[in-house]
Short mmCIF file of C-alpha atoms in Angstrom, two decimals:
data_model
loop_
_atom_site.label_atom_id
_atom_site.label_comp_id
_atom_site.label_asym_id
_atom_site.label_seq_id
_atom_site.Cartn_x
_atom_site.Cartn_y
_atom_site.Cartn_z
CA MET A 14 -8.01 -0.35 -4.07
CA LYS A 15 -7.29 3.07 -2.87
CA LEU A 16 -4.60 5.11 -4.43
CA ARG A 17 -1.84 5.66 -1.86
CA THR A 18 1.58 7.25 -2.13
CA PHE A 19 2.91 4.52 0.16
CA ILE A 20 1.51 1.46 -1.73
CA ARG A 21 -1.58 0.58 -3.54
CA SER A 22 -4.58 -0.56 -1.73
CA SER A 23 -7.25 -0.53 0.77
CA HIS A 24 -8.28 1.63 3.71
CA VAL A 25 -5.98 -0.36 6.00
CA PHE A 26 -2.98 1.35 4.34
CA ALA A 27 -4.03 4.82 5.40
CA ALA A 28 -2.08 4.65 8.68
CA CYS A 29 1.03 3.86 6.67
CA LEU A 30 0.75 7.39 5.42
CA LEU A 31 0.26 9.08 8.66
CA PHE A 32 4.02 9.00 8.93
CA LEU A 33 4.77 5.55 10.04
CA GLY A 34 5.88 5.99 13.59
CA THR A 35 5.73 4.27 16.99
CA CYS A 36 5.04 1.50 19.56
CA SER A 37 4.87 1.28 23.31
CA ALA A 38 7.85 -0.25 25.18
CA SER A 39 5.60 -2.50 27.27
CA PHE A 40 4.65 -4.32 24.12
CA ALA A 41 8.08 -4.55 22.49
CA ALA A 42 8.54 -8.15 23.34
CA THR A 43 5.52 -9.27 21.37
CA ALA A 44 6.76 -11.98 18.98
CA ALA A 45 5.46 -11.94 15.47
CA PRO A 46 6.04 -15.09 13.31
CA SER A 47 7.01 -14.33 9.82
CA ALA A 48 4.61 -14.59 6.89
CA ALA A 49 6.52 -17.59 5.77
CA ALA A 50 6.20 -19.39 9.06
CA ALA A 51 2.53 -18.86 9.20
CA ALA A 52 1.91 -19.90 5.60
CA THR A 53 4.06 -23.01 5.89
CA ALA A 54 1.55 -24.44 8.37
CA ALA A 55 -0.98 -24.34 5.43
CA GLY A 56 1.36 -26.36 3.22
CA VAL A 57 3.30 -23.66 1.47
CA SER A 58 6.99 -24.26 1.38
CA TRP A 59 8.39 -20.84 1.56
CA VAL A 60 12.13 -20.18 1.05
CA GLU A 61 13.20 -17.51 3.53
CA SER A 62 15.53 -15.14 1.69
CA ALA A 63 17.02 -12.11 3.45
CA ASN A 64 19.72 -11.10 0.95
CA MET A 65 20.88 -11.38 -2.66
CA SER A 66 22.81 -14.57 -1.87
CA ASP A 67 19.71 -16.26 -0.56
CA VAL A 68 17.67 -15.12 -3.57
CA SER A 69 20.32 -16.39 -5.97
CA LYS A 70 20.16 -19.86 -4.38
CA ALA A 71 16.45 -19.80 -4.76
CA PHE A 72 16.77 -19.12 -8.51
CA ALA A 73 19.38 -21.89 -8.82
CA THR A 74 16.69 -24.25 -7.31
CA ALA A 75 14.09 -22.93 -9.71
CA LYS A 76 16.38 -23.55 -12.68
CA ALA A 77 17.15 -27.08 -11.54
CA GLN A 78 13.46 -27.85 -11.07
CA SER A 79 12.34 -25.92 -14.19
CA LYS A 80 9.89 -23.87 -12.10
CA PRO A 81 9.08 -20.14 -12.02
CA VAL A 82 9.85 -18.16 -8.91
CA PHE A 83 7.10 -16.51 -6.81
CA LEU A 84 8.71 -13.67 -4.79
CA TYR A 85 6.65 -12.32 -1.97
CA TRP A 86 7.90 -9.08 -0.46
CA GLY A 87 6.31 -8.11 2.92
CA ALA A 88 6.77 -6.95 6.52
CA VAL A 89 5.61 -8.26 9.83
CA TRP A 90 3.61 -5.10 10.62
CA CYS A 91 2.03 -4.50 7.24
CA PRO A 92 -1.81 -4.78 7.42
CA PRO A 93 -2.35 -5.94 3.82
CA CYS A 94 0.44 -8.46 4.21
CA ASN A 95 -1.30 -9.97 7.18
CA GLN A 96 -4.54 -9.84 5.30
CA VAL A 97 -3.22 -11.95 2.36
CA LYS A 98 -1.55 -14.25 4.89
CA ALA A 99 -4.85 -14.88 6.68
CA THR A 100 -7.20 -15.07 3.69
CA LEU A 101 -5.08 -16.18 0.72
CA PHE A 102 -1.82 -17.86 1.75
CA SER A 103 -3.78 -19.97 4.23
CA ARG A 104 -6.05 -21.54 1.53
CA SER A 105 -5.50 -25.13 0.54
CA ASP A 106 -5.90 -24.27 -3.15
CA PHE A 107 -3.19 -21.67 -2.87
CA ALA A 108 -0.96 -24.28 -1.19
CA ARG A 109 -1.49 -26.73 -4.07
CA LEU A 110 -0.82 -24.11 -6.64
CA SER A 111 2.33 -22.95 -4.90
CA LYS A 112 3.92 -26.32 -5.57
CA SER A 113 4.39 -25.27 -9.15
CA PHE A 114 6.66 -22.41 -7.97
CA VAL A 115 9.75 -21.91 -5.94
CA MET A 116 8.11 -19.74 -3.28
CA VAL A 117 10.42 -17.00 -1.98
CA HIS A 118 9.67 -14.80 1.01
CA VAL A 119 11.65 -11.69 1.62
CA ASP A 120 10.98 -9.90 4.93
CA GLY A 121 11.72 -6.25 4.33
CA ASP A 122 13.22 -5.88 7.80
CA LYS A 123 15.85 -8.64 7.47
CA PRO A 124 19.45 -7.52 6.95
CA GLY A 125 20.18 -7.22 3.26
CA SER A 126 16.53 -7.27 2.29
CA GLN A 127 16.47 -3.60 1.06
CA LYS A 128 19.25 -4.34 -1.47
CA VAL A 129 16.94 -7.14 -2.78
CA ALA A 130 14.19 -4.64 -3.01
CA GLN A 131 16.40 -2.27 -4.99
CA GLU A 132 17.55 -5.10 -7.34
CA TYR A 133 13.98 -6.28 -8.10
CA LYS A 134 12.34 -2.84 -8.00
CA VAL A 135 9.95 -3.65 -5.32
CA ARG A 136 8.83 -0.77 -3.11
CA GLY A 137 5.49 -1.27 -1.39
CA TYR A 138 4.22 -4.07 0.93
CA PRO A 139 2.98 -6.51 -0.20
CA THR A 140 4.46 -7.02 -3.69
CA MET A 141 4.20 -10.36 -5.40
CA VAL A 142 6.28 -10.96 -8.48
CA VAL A 143 6.47 -14.04 -10.77
CA MET A 144 9.84 -14.47 -12.56
CA ASP A 145 11.10 -17.25 -14.73
CA ALA A 146 14.11 -19.31 -13.51
CA LYS A 147 16.57 -16.92 -15.23
CA GLY A 148 15.27 -13.94 -13.25
CA VAL A 149 13.15 -12.44 -15.97
CA GLU A 150 10.05 -10.79 -14.56
CA ILE A 151 6.90 -12.27 -16.04
CA THR A 152 4.16 -10.49 -14.06
CA ARG A 153 3.18 -8.90 -10.79
CA LEU A 154 0.08 -10.12 -8.91
CA PRO A 155 -2.48 -7.84 -7.30
CA GLY A 156 -3.40 -8.61 -3.68
CA GLU A 157 -6.68 -6.77 -3.80
CA VAL A 158 -8.77 -8.91 -6.09
CA ASP A 159 -10.85 -11.83 -4.77
CA PRO A 160 -8.97 -15.16 -4.08
CA GLU A 161 -10.51 -16.97 -7.04
CA ARG A 162 -9.39 -14.33 -9.51
CA TYR A 163 -5.94 -14.18 -7.88
CA LEU A 164 -5.53 -17.94 -8.14
CA ALA A 165 -6.70 -17.85 -11.79
CA THR A 166 -4.11 -15.17 -12.53
CA MET A 167 -1.40 -17.02 -10.65
CA GLN A 168 -2.23 -20.18 -12.59
CA ALA A 169 -1.94 -18.32 -15.90
CA SER A 170 1.53 -17.03 -14.94
CA ILE A 171 2.87 -20.59 -14.56
CA GLY A 172 3.14 -21.24 -18.24
CA ALA A 173 3.55 -17.62 -19.31
CA THR A 174 6.82 -16.93 -21.13
CA ILE A 175 6.32 -13.42 -22.37
CA PRO A 176 6.86 -10.60 -19.72
CA ALA A 177 3.97 -8.32 -19.05
CA LYS A 178 6.00 -5.33 -20.38
CA ASP A 179 6.30 -7.14 -23.78
CA LEU A 180 2.62 -8.05 -23.75
CA VAL A 181 1.80 -4.36 -23.28
CA GLN A 182 3.91 -3.43 -26.28
CA ARG A 183 2.51 -6.12 -28.45
CA ALA A 184 -1.05 -5.15 -27.60
CA LEU A 185 -0.35 -1.50 -28.29
CA VAL A 186 0.80 -2.22 -31.85
CA GLY A 187 -2.13 -4.40 -32.58
CA GLN A 188 -0.65 -7.86 -32.19
CA THR A 189 -3.12 -10.58 -31.22
CA LEU A 190 -3.02 -11.63 -27.54
CA THR A 191 -4.52 -14.80 -26.11
CA GLU A 192 -7.35 -14.56 -23.56
CA ALA A 193 -4.95 -15.59 -20.80
CA GLN A 194 -2.47 -12.86 -21.87
CA TRP A 195 -5.19 -10.17 -21.84
CA SER A 196 -6.24 -11.37 -18.41
CA LEU A 197 -2.67 -11.08 -17.14
CA LEU A 198 -2.68 -7.47 -18.24
CA ALA A 199 -6.11 -6.66 -16.84
CA PHE A 200 -5.26 -8.11 -13.45
CA TYR A 201 -1.61 -7.05 -13.43
CA SER A 202 -0.61 -5.21 -10.22
CA TRP A 203 -0.09 -1.78 -11.80
CA ASP A 204 0.02 -0.19 -8.38
CA THR A 205 3.25 -2.09 -7.44
CA ASP A 206 4.57 -2.00 -10.94
CA GLU A 207 7.32 0.60 -10.48
CA LYS A 208 6.97 1.20 -14.29
CA GLN A 209 8.14 -2.33 -15.08
CA ALA A 210 5.40 -2.87 -17.65
CA SER A 211 4.12 0.61 -18.31
CA GLY A 212 7.45 2.23 -19.04
CA ALA A 213 7.83 5.99 -19.45
CA ALA A 214 4.66 6.55 -21.41
CA PRO A 215 1.78 8.28 -19.56
CA LEU A 216 -0.17 5.55 -17.70
CA ALA A 217 -3.55 6.94 -18.65
CA ASP A 218 -2.71 6.86 -22.33
CA THR A 219 -1.44 3.21 -21.96
CA PHE A 220 -4.70 2.18 -20.34
CA VAL A 221 -6.85 3.99 -22.93
CA ARG A 222 -5.05 2.26 -25.79
CA LEU A 223 -5.12 -1.14 -24.09
CA ALA A 224 -8.85 -0.77 -23.40
CA ASP A 225 -9.47 0.08 -26.98
CA ARG A 226 -7.77 -3.05 -28.24
CA ALA A 227 -8.98 -5.41 -25.53
CA PRO A 228 -11.76 -7.90 -26.25
CA ALA A 229 -15.17 -7.02 -25.01
CA GLY A 230 -16.03 -8.17 -21.49
CA GLY A 231 -14.47 -7.96 -18.11
CA VAL A 232 -10.93 -7.29 -19.37
CA LYS A 233 -12.09 -4.21 -21.31
CA ASP A 234 -14.20 -3.00 -18.37
CA ARG A 235 -11.30 -3.24 -15.97
CA LEU A 236 -8.88 -1.41 -18.33
CA ARG A 237 -11.48 1.26 -19.01
CA MET A 238 -11.96 1.86 -15.31
CA ARG A 239 -8.16 1.87 -14.79
CA ALA A 240 -7.86 4.56 -17.38
CA LEU A 241 -10.49 6.75 -15.74
CA VAL A 242 -8.90 6.34 -12.35
CA VAL A 243 -5.56 7.60 -13.60
CA GLN A 244 -7.20 10.34 -15.64
CA ALA A 245 -9.12 11.51 -12.57
CA GLN A 246 -5.81 12.41 -11.00
CA ASP A 247 -4.86 14.79 -13.81
CA ASP A 248 -6.28 18.26 -12.94
CA LYS A 249 -5.90 19.59 -16.45
CA LEU A 250 -7.80 16.64 -17.95
CA ASN A 251 -10.49 16.15 -15.39
CA SER A 252 -11.43 19.84 -15.54
CA ALA A 253 -12.63 19.48 -19.07
CA PRO A 254 -16.42 19.12 -19.30
CA ALA A 255 -16.15 16.62 -22.09
CA TRP A 256 -14.03 14.29 -19.96
CA ALA A 257 -16.41 14.57 -17.08
CA ALA A 258 -19.43 13.66 -19.25
CA GLU A 259 -17.65 10.67 -20.78
CA ALA A 260 -16.39 9.49 -17.44
CA ALA A 261 -19.78 9.72 -15.90
CA LEU A 262 -21.24 7.73 -18.80
CA VAL A 263 -18.71 4.92 -18.46
CA VAL A 264 -19.12 4.73 -14.61
CA GLY A 265 -22.80 4.84 -14.87
CA GLU A 266 -22.92 2.13 -17.46
CA LEU A 267 -20.80 -0.26 -15.43
CA ALA A 268 -22.51 0.51 -12.15
CA ALA A 269 -25.94 -0.17 -13.69
CA SER A 270 -25.06 -3.78 -14.62
CA GLU A 271 -25.02 -6.07 -11.55
CA THR A 272 -22.74 -8.62 -13.25
CA ARG A 273 -20.24 -6.14 -14.68
CA SER A 274 -20.13 -4.05 -11.57
CA ALA A 275 -19.55 -7.06 -9.28
CA ALA A 276 -16.35 -7.93 -11.25
CA LEU A 277 -14.98 -4.46 -10.35
CA ASN A 278 -15.70 -4.47 -6.60
CA ASP A 279 -12.06 -3.81 -5.77
CA THR A 280 -12.10 -0.76 -8.06
CA TRP A 281 -15.42 0.58 -6.56
CA MET A 282 -14.11 0.22 -3.04
CA GLY A 283 -10.85 1.96 -3.76
CA TYR A 284 -11.55 4.65 -6.30
CA SER A 285 -15.20 5.70 -6.12
CA GLU A 286 -14.59 8.83 -4.18
CA PRO A 287 -11.83 10.32 -6.37
CA LEU A 288 -13.68 9.41 -9.45
CA VAL A 289 -16.78 11.25 -8.39
CA LYS A 290 -14.85 14.18 -7.13
CA ALA A 291 -13.11 14.44 -10.48
CA ILE A 292 -16.38 14.47 -12.31
CA HIS A 293 -17.10 17.78 -10.78
CA LYS A 294 -18.51 19.38 -13.88
CA LEU A 295 -21.75 17.53 -13.41
CA ALA A 296 -24.76 19.36 -12.06
CA SER A 297 -25.65 18.39 -8.40
CA VAL A 298 -28.63 16.27 -9.44
CA GLU A 299 -26.52 14.27 -11.89
CA ARG A 300 -23.83 13.91 -9.27
CA ASP A 301 -26.35 12.58 -6.75
CA ARG A 302 -27.56 10.07 -9.30
CA LEU A 303 -23.96 8.91 -10.01
CA VAL A 304 -23.16 8.62 -6.26
CA LEU A 305 -26.26 6.64 -5.54
CA SER A 306 -25.63 4.24 -8.43
CA ILE A 307 -22.17 3.50 -7.17
CA ASP A 308 -23.46 3.19 -3.58
CA ALA A 309 -25.91 0.59 -4.79
CA VAL A 310 -22.99 -1.44 -6.21
CA LEU A 311 -21.18 -1.31 -2.78
CA ALA A 312 -24.34 -2.21 -0.94
CA ARG A 313 -24.74 -5.30 -3.17
CA ALA A 314 -21.17 -6.31 -2.51
CA LEU A 315 -21.72 -6.00 1.22
CA SER A 316 -24.82 -8.15 1.03
CA GLY A 317 -22.89 -10.99 -0.59
CA THR A 318 -20.37 -13.37 0.87
CA ARG A 319 -17.22 -12.76 -1.30
CA LEU A 320 -15.70 -9.82 0.55
CA THR A 321 -13.17 -10.38 3.28
CA ARG A 322 -13.73 -8.50 6.59
CA ALA A 323 -11.06 -5.90 5.60
CA GLU A 324 -12.80 -5.45 2.29
CA GLN A 325 -16.22 -4.98 4.00
CA LEU A 326 -14.60 -2.07 5.95
CA ASP A 327 -13.29 -0.75 2.71
CA ALA A 328 -16.79 -0.86 1.22
CA TRP A 329 -18.29 0.93 4.25
CA SER A 330 -15.60 3.54 4.14
CA ALA A 331 -16.20 4.15 0.45
CA ARG A 332 -19.96 4.49 1.08
CA MET A 333 -19.42 7.03 3.80
CA SER A 334 -16.98 9.02 1.64
CA LEU A 335 -19.48 9.10 -1.17
CA ASP A 336 -22.25 10.13 1.26
CA GLU A 337 -20.25 13.29 1.82
CA LEU A 338 -20.57 14.16 -1.83
CA LEU A 339 -24.32 14.22 -1.91
CA THR A 340 -26.52 17.26 -1.74
CA ALA A 341 -28.14 17.94 1.56
CA PRO A 342 -31.62 16.55 0.54
CA ALA A 343 -30.15 13.39 -0.87
CA LYS A 344 -27.90 12.93 2.14
CA ALA A 345 -30.81 13.48 4.60
CA ALA A 346 -32.73 10.63 2.89
CA ARG A 347 -29.91 8.30 4.06
CA SER A 348 -29.66 9.49 7.72
CA ALA A 349 -29.63 5.99 9.02
CA LEU A 350 -26.50 5.11 7.07
CA VAL A 351 -24.00 6.25 9.72
CA SER A 352 -25.64 4.10 12.42
CA GLN A 353 -25.70 1.11 10.03
CA ALA A 354 -22.01 1.56 9.31
CA MET A 355 -21.12 1.91 12.97
CA LEU A 356 -22.88 -1.31 13.84
CA ALA A 357 -21.35 -3.19 10.89
CA THR A 358 -17.89 -1.96 11.94
CA GLN A 359 -18.41 -3.22 15.50
CA LYS A 360 -19.55 -6.59 14.30
CA ILE A 361 -16.61 -7.00 11.91
CA ALA A 362 -14.05 -6.08 14.51
CA THR A 363 -15.60 -8.51 16.96
CA ALA A 364 -16.01 -11.34 14.49
CA THR A 365 -12.33 -11.27 13.44
CA THR A 366 -10.52 -13.76 15.55
CA ASP A 367 -7.44 -14.63 13.46
CA ARG A 368 -4.45 -12.78 14.84
CA TYR A 369 -3.01 -11.90 11.46
CA GLU A 370 -6.24 -10.79 10.01
CA ARG A 371 -6.81 -8.56 12.95
CA GLN A 372 -3.58 -6.74 12.11
CA ALA A 373 -5.42 -5.60 8.98
CA VAL A 374 -8.96 -5.30 10.32
CA VAL A 375 -8.37 -3.48 13.65
CA PRO A 376 -6.60 -0.36 12.16
CA ALA A 377 -9.13 -0.24 9.30
CA ALA A 378 -12.03 -0.46 11.77
CA ALA A 379 -10.45 2.21 13.97
CA GLN A 380 -10.09 4.58 11.04
CA LEU A 381 -13.68 3.96 10.00
CA PHE A 382 -14.84 4.80 13.55
CA SER A 383 -12.90 8.07 13.18
CA GLN A 384 -14.48 8.65 9.80
CA LEU A 385 -17.96 8.09 11.39
CA GLY A 386 -17.16 10.70 14.04
CA ASP A 387 -16.47 8.32 17.00
CA ALA A 388 -12.73 9.00 17.82
CA ALA A 389 -13.22 7.64 21.29
CA GLN A 390 -14.22 4.22 20.05
CA SER A 391 -11.39 4.29 17.57
CA ASP A 392 -8.90 4.87 20.35
CA ALA A 393 -10.55 2.24 22.62
CA LEU A 394 -10.33 -0.41 19.96
CA LEU A 395 -6.73 0.20 19.16
CA LYS A 396 -5.62 0.32 22.80
CA ALA A 397 -7.43 -2.91 23.61
CA GLU A 398 -5.59 -4.57 20.73
CA LEU A 399 -2.05 -3.54 21.75
CA PRO A 400 -1.22 -6.51 24.11
CA SER A 401 -2.12 -9.15 21.45
CA ALA A 402 -1.31 -7.38 18.20
CA VAL A 403 1.12 -8.92 15.70
CA ALA A 404 2.81 -5.53 15.53
CA PRO A 405 1.37 -3.14 18.12
CA TYR A 406 3.72 -0.34 17.04
CA TYR A 407 1.66 -0.07 13.85
CA HIS A 408 -1.49 0.51 15.79
CA MET A 409 0.24 3.30 17.74
CA LEU A 410 0.58 5.21 14.55
CA VAL A 411 -3.18 5.33 14.20
CA LEU A 412 -3.38 6.36 17.81
CA GLY A 413 -0.92 9.18 17.13
CA GLY A 414 -2.88 10.26 14.16
CA ASN A 415 -6.13 10.39 16.17
CA ALA A 416 -4.47 12.48 18.80
CA LYS A 417 -2.99 14.74 16.09
CA LYS A 418 -6.50 15.22 14.56
CA ARG A 419 -7.87 16.36 17.95
CA LYS A 420 -4.91 18.70 18.28
CA ASP A 421 -3.49 16.91 21.35
CA THR A 422 0.09 17.55 20.47
CA ALA A 423 1.65 15.91 23.61
CA ALA A 424 -0.31 12.69 23.24
CA ALA A 425 0.42 12.51 19.46
CA LEU A 426 4.13 12.89 19.88
CA ASP A 427 4.03 10.39 22.79
CA TRP A 428 2.45 7.73 20.65
CA TYR A 429 4.70 8.44 17.73
CA GLU A 430 7.74 8.22 19.92
CA LYS A 431 6.59 4.93 21.56
CA ALA A 432 5.93 3.40 18.13
CA TRP A 433 9.39 4.33 16.88
CA THR A 434 11.36 3.20 19.91
CA THR A 435 9.66 -0.24 19.92
CA SER A 436 9.45 -0.80 16.16
CA GLN A 437 11.33 -3.76 14.89
CA GLY A 438 13.65 -4.07 11.90
CA ALA A 439 16.14 -1.77 10.33
CA ALA A 440 14.00 -0.48 7.49
CA THR A 441 10.91 -0.02 9.72
CA ARG A 442 12.89 1.76 12.39
CA ALA A 443 14.26 4.20 9.78
CA GLN A 444 10.82 4.74 8.33
CA TRP A 445 9.08 5.12 11.72
CA GLY A 446 11.93 7.35 13.07
CA SER A 447 11.82 9.60 10.00
CA GLY A 448 8.06 9.91 10.54
CA PHE A 449 8.63 10.89 14.13
CA VAL A 450 11.07 13.63 13.16
CA SER A 451 8.62 14.91 10.58
CA ASN A 452 5.91 15.16 13.28
CA LEU A 453 8.35 16.81 15.66
CA VAL A 454 9.07 19.44 13.08
CA ASP A 455 5.31 19.93 12.48
CA LEU A 456 4.09 19.86 16.07
CA ALA A 457 7.05 21.06 18.10
CA PRO A 458 9.26 23.08 15.66
CA SER A 459 10.97 25.09 18.47
CA ASP A 460 12.33 21.88 20.15
CA SER A 461 15.63 21.94 18.22
CA ARG A 462 17.36 19.77 20.71
CA ARG A 463 14.86 16.96 20.48
CA ILE A 464 14.65 17.13 16.70
CA GLU A 465 18.34 16.89 16.40
CA ALA A 466 18.68 14.06 18.89
CA VAL A 467 16.07 11.87 17.24
CA ALA A 468 17.22 12.64 13.70
CA LEU A 469 20.80 11.74 14.69
CA GLN A 470 19.77 8.51 16.23
CA VAL A 471 17.68 7.54 13.21
CA LEU A 472 20.47 8.42 10.87
CA THR A 473 23.12 6.58 12.79
CA GLN A 474 21.11 3.42 13.12
CA ALA A 475 20.24 3.40 9.44
CA GLY A 476 23.95 4.00 8.48
CA THR A 477 25.11 0.94 10.42
CA THR A 478 22.43 -1.42 9.22
CA GLU A 479 20.90 -1.10 5.77
CA HIS A 480 23.34 1.39 4.36
CA PHE A 481 20.82 3.47 2.59
CA TYR A 482 19.24 1.03 0.09
CA ALA A 483 15.62 1.26 -1.13
CA ARG A 484 13.08 2.04 1.68
CA THR A 485 15.80 2.96 4.15
CA GLN A 486 17.31 5.39 1.81
CA ARG A 487 13.95 7.00 0.98
CA SER A 488 13.08 7.30 4.67
CA ILE A 489 16.36 9.09 5.54
CA ALA A 490 15.99 11.34 2.38
CA ARG A 491 12.54 12.44 3.47
CA MET A 492 13.75 13.15 6.90
CA ALA A 493 16.64 15.24 5.57
CA THR A 494 14.35 17.22 3.27
CA LYS A 495 12.03 17.95 6.27
CA VAL A 496 14.96 19.15 8.38
CA GLN A 497 16.36 21.26 5.60
CA GLY A 498 12.91 22.95 5.11
CA TRP A 499 12.61 23.51 8.85
CA SER A 500 16.03 25.22 9.00
CA ALA A 501 15.27 27.41 5.97
CA GLY A 502 14.03 30.31 8.12
CA ASN A 503 17.72 30.89 9.13
CA ALA A 504 17.09 30.79 12.83
CA ALA A 505 20.62 30.21 14.27
CA ASP A 506 19.81 27.07 16.25
CA ARG A 507 18.04 25.47 13.28
CA VAL A 508 20.73 26.24 10.82
CA GLN A 509 23.37 24.75 13.19
CA THR A 510 21.27 21.70 13.82
CA SER A 511 20.97 20.96 10.11
CA LYS A 512 24.74 21.52 9.62
CA ARG A 513 25.66 19.11 12.44
CA LEU A 514 23.32 16.50 10.96
CA GLU A 515 24.87 17.05 7.56
CA ALA A 516 28.27 16.46 9.08
CA ALA A 517 27.19 13.28 10.81
CA LYS A 518 25.69 12.04 7.48
CA THR A 519 28.91 12.85 5.63
CA GLY A 520 30.89 10.81 8.15
CA LEU A 521 28.59 7.83 7.60
CA CYS A 522 28.93 8.18 3.83
CA GLY A 523 32.70 8.20 4.16
CA LYS A 524 32.75 4.74 5.82
CA MET A 525 30.99 3.20 2.90
CA PRO A 526 32.89 1.42 0.07
CA LYS A 527 33.63 3.85 -2.71
CA THR A 528 31.96 1.61 -5.36
CA SER A 529 28.81 1.13 -3.29
CA ASP A 530 25.48 2.16 -4.68
CA ALA A 531 24.58 3.08 -1.12
CA LYS A 532 27.45 5.58 -0.87
CA SER A 533 26.19 7.60 -3.77
CA ALA A 534 22.70 7.49 -2.40
CA CYS A 535 23.96 8.58 0.98
CA GLU A 536 25.85 11.54 -0.53
CA ALA A 537 22.76 12.63 -2.42
CA ILE A 538 20.99 13.28 0.92
CA LYS A 539 21.15 16.85 2.18
CA PHE A 540 20.21 17.95 5.69
CA SER A 541 21.68 21.41 5.07
CA ALA A 542 21.33 23.70 2.10
CA SER A 543 24.82 25.10 2.67
#
């Protein structure tokens, strides 16, 4: 799905990138059952693990039962987590297959969970990792492929003994892999990989070499497309006419085949726009032809029954993004597409009744309404959802983003502050609070007193809870970098603000054990350049 800095995936993640910020106090009491609690009702026996001690006990159980460990890393508010909860974890075939694993759920907002994340190199929500009973990572599972493919990959991981990173190296030196091993590589979750399998080598080169060695068929197609997606982000590479011509040939070939293109629906939904943009050396007529061929693939996917509702929104979003790349005459010929997308979005939002699925669908639908030019309907949908949402503070981020786009600074900051003050969980509060500070710096840079007060509160809360591990540490580091840049103009009040925050941070670092990883991470954070 779509390339995101925050995590891999679909359109529903876009709000995660707005800055992750706020939720209204009147909705703070909304209870949100954990992913584990919801999934258990479907017959999945999740082991709730909040810290390293809990995880160690789960591995002891796995060793005693000779089972691999399935570690699911998520958060209550996370739209794609709620999506997999509603459409994958709730399936009876997933429940049956889960009995072959020790199923471990780590909620990223529980005390101690960020240290687990640091230990197992998990960063984005959701991340799903299969490990053997000794703790050796075997593979990471992607949440964006269709359930049947997901379950097939999960099944293949049960008997797998060779880690994905070793499979990569074996394939690259020409060793023979089984069909199941090639499938594990093709459907590996590279977007949540954290370089576990790819290592230090350039990812595009790895994909190209894997695709060259892969057997003909769906595995090769997927790896070829993966290579193009990564190459499309390389400005030096994608500016070469030869690359553009080759990329257009591959994309056109795959799009032209109904069978081959359908197996890549998740890729078309997530990466069509950046691919076409990167192939910018094409003449306009050729670009139109390429856009329309990909659009036909998305239209076929929408006419079928395999896409979830969130994926349908992804497909419509991709179609509308592609529409913007057409020449005026070609775009005019599709003038009805906007109204069709609007109607489809309304129907999807109305038809989604599962509370967890709505946590994914509603923000995605709201953002699609904005993309279609109807910001009012976007706001109305989000506001109506707040009283019943699994995590209303997430939706408030999108409301803040909408207000920011229309340059309503007061409303934007109000939504961002509400989301932060009512967000739940140490890591989320650090992330949301950091985002609020970032927006204060951008939208109200002269309000030094408010910037300092919020930053100090976020810093203090983080320092007394998660102690600067993983996501919490990254959030505080981003906030500090933002403050340092804001103070760089040498205005006296800004410089003094950054120095006071630096002193507060130093005090928190001093309270941490000298041998703690968190202490060194804390000391590396700088609010002040001096």
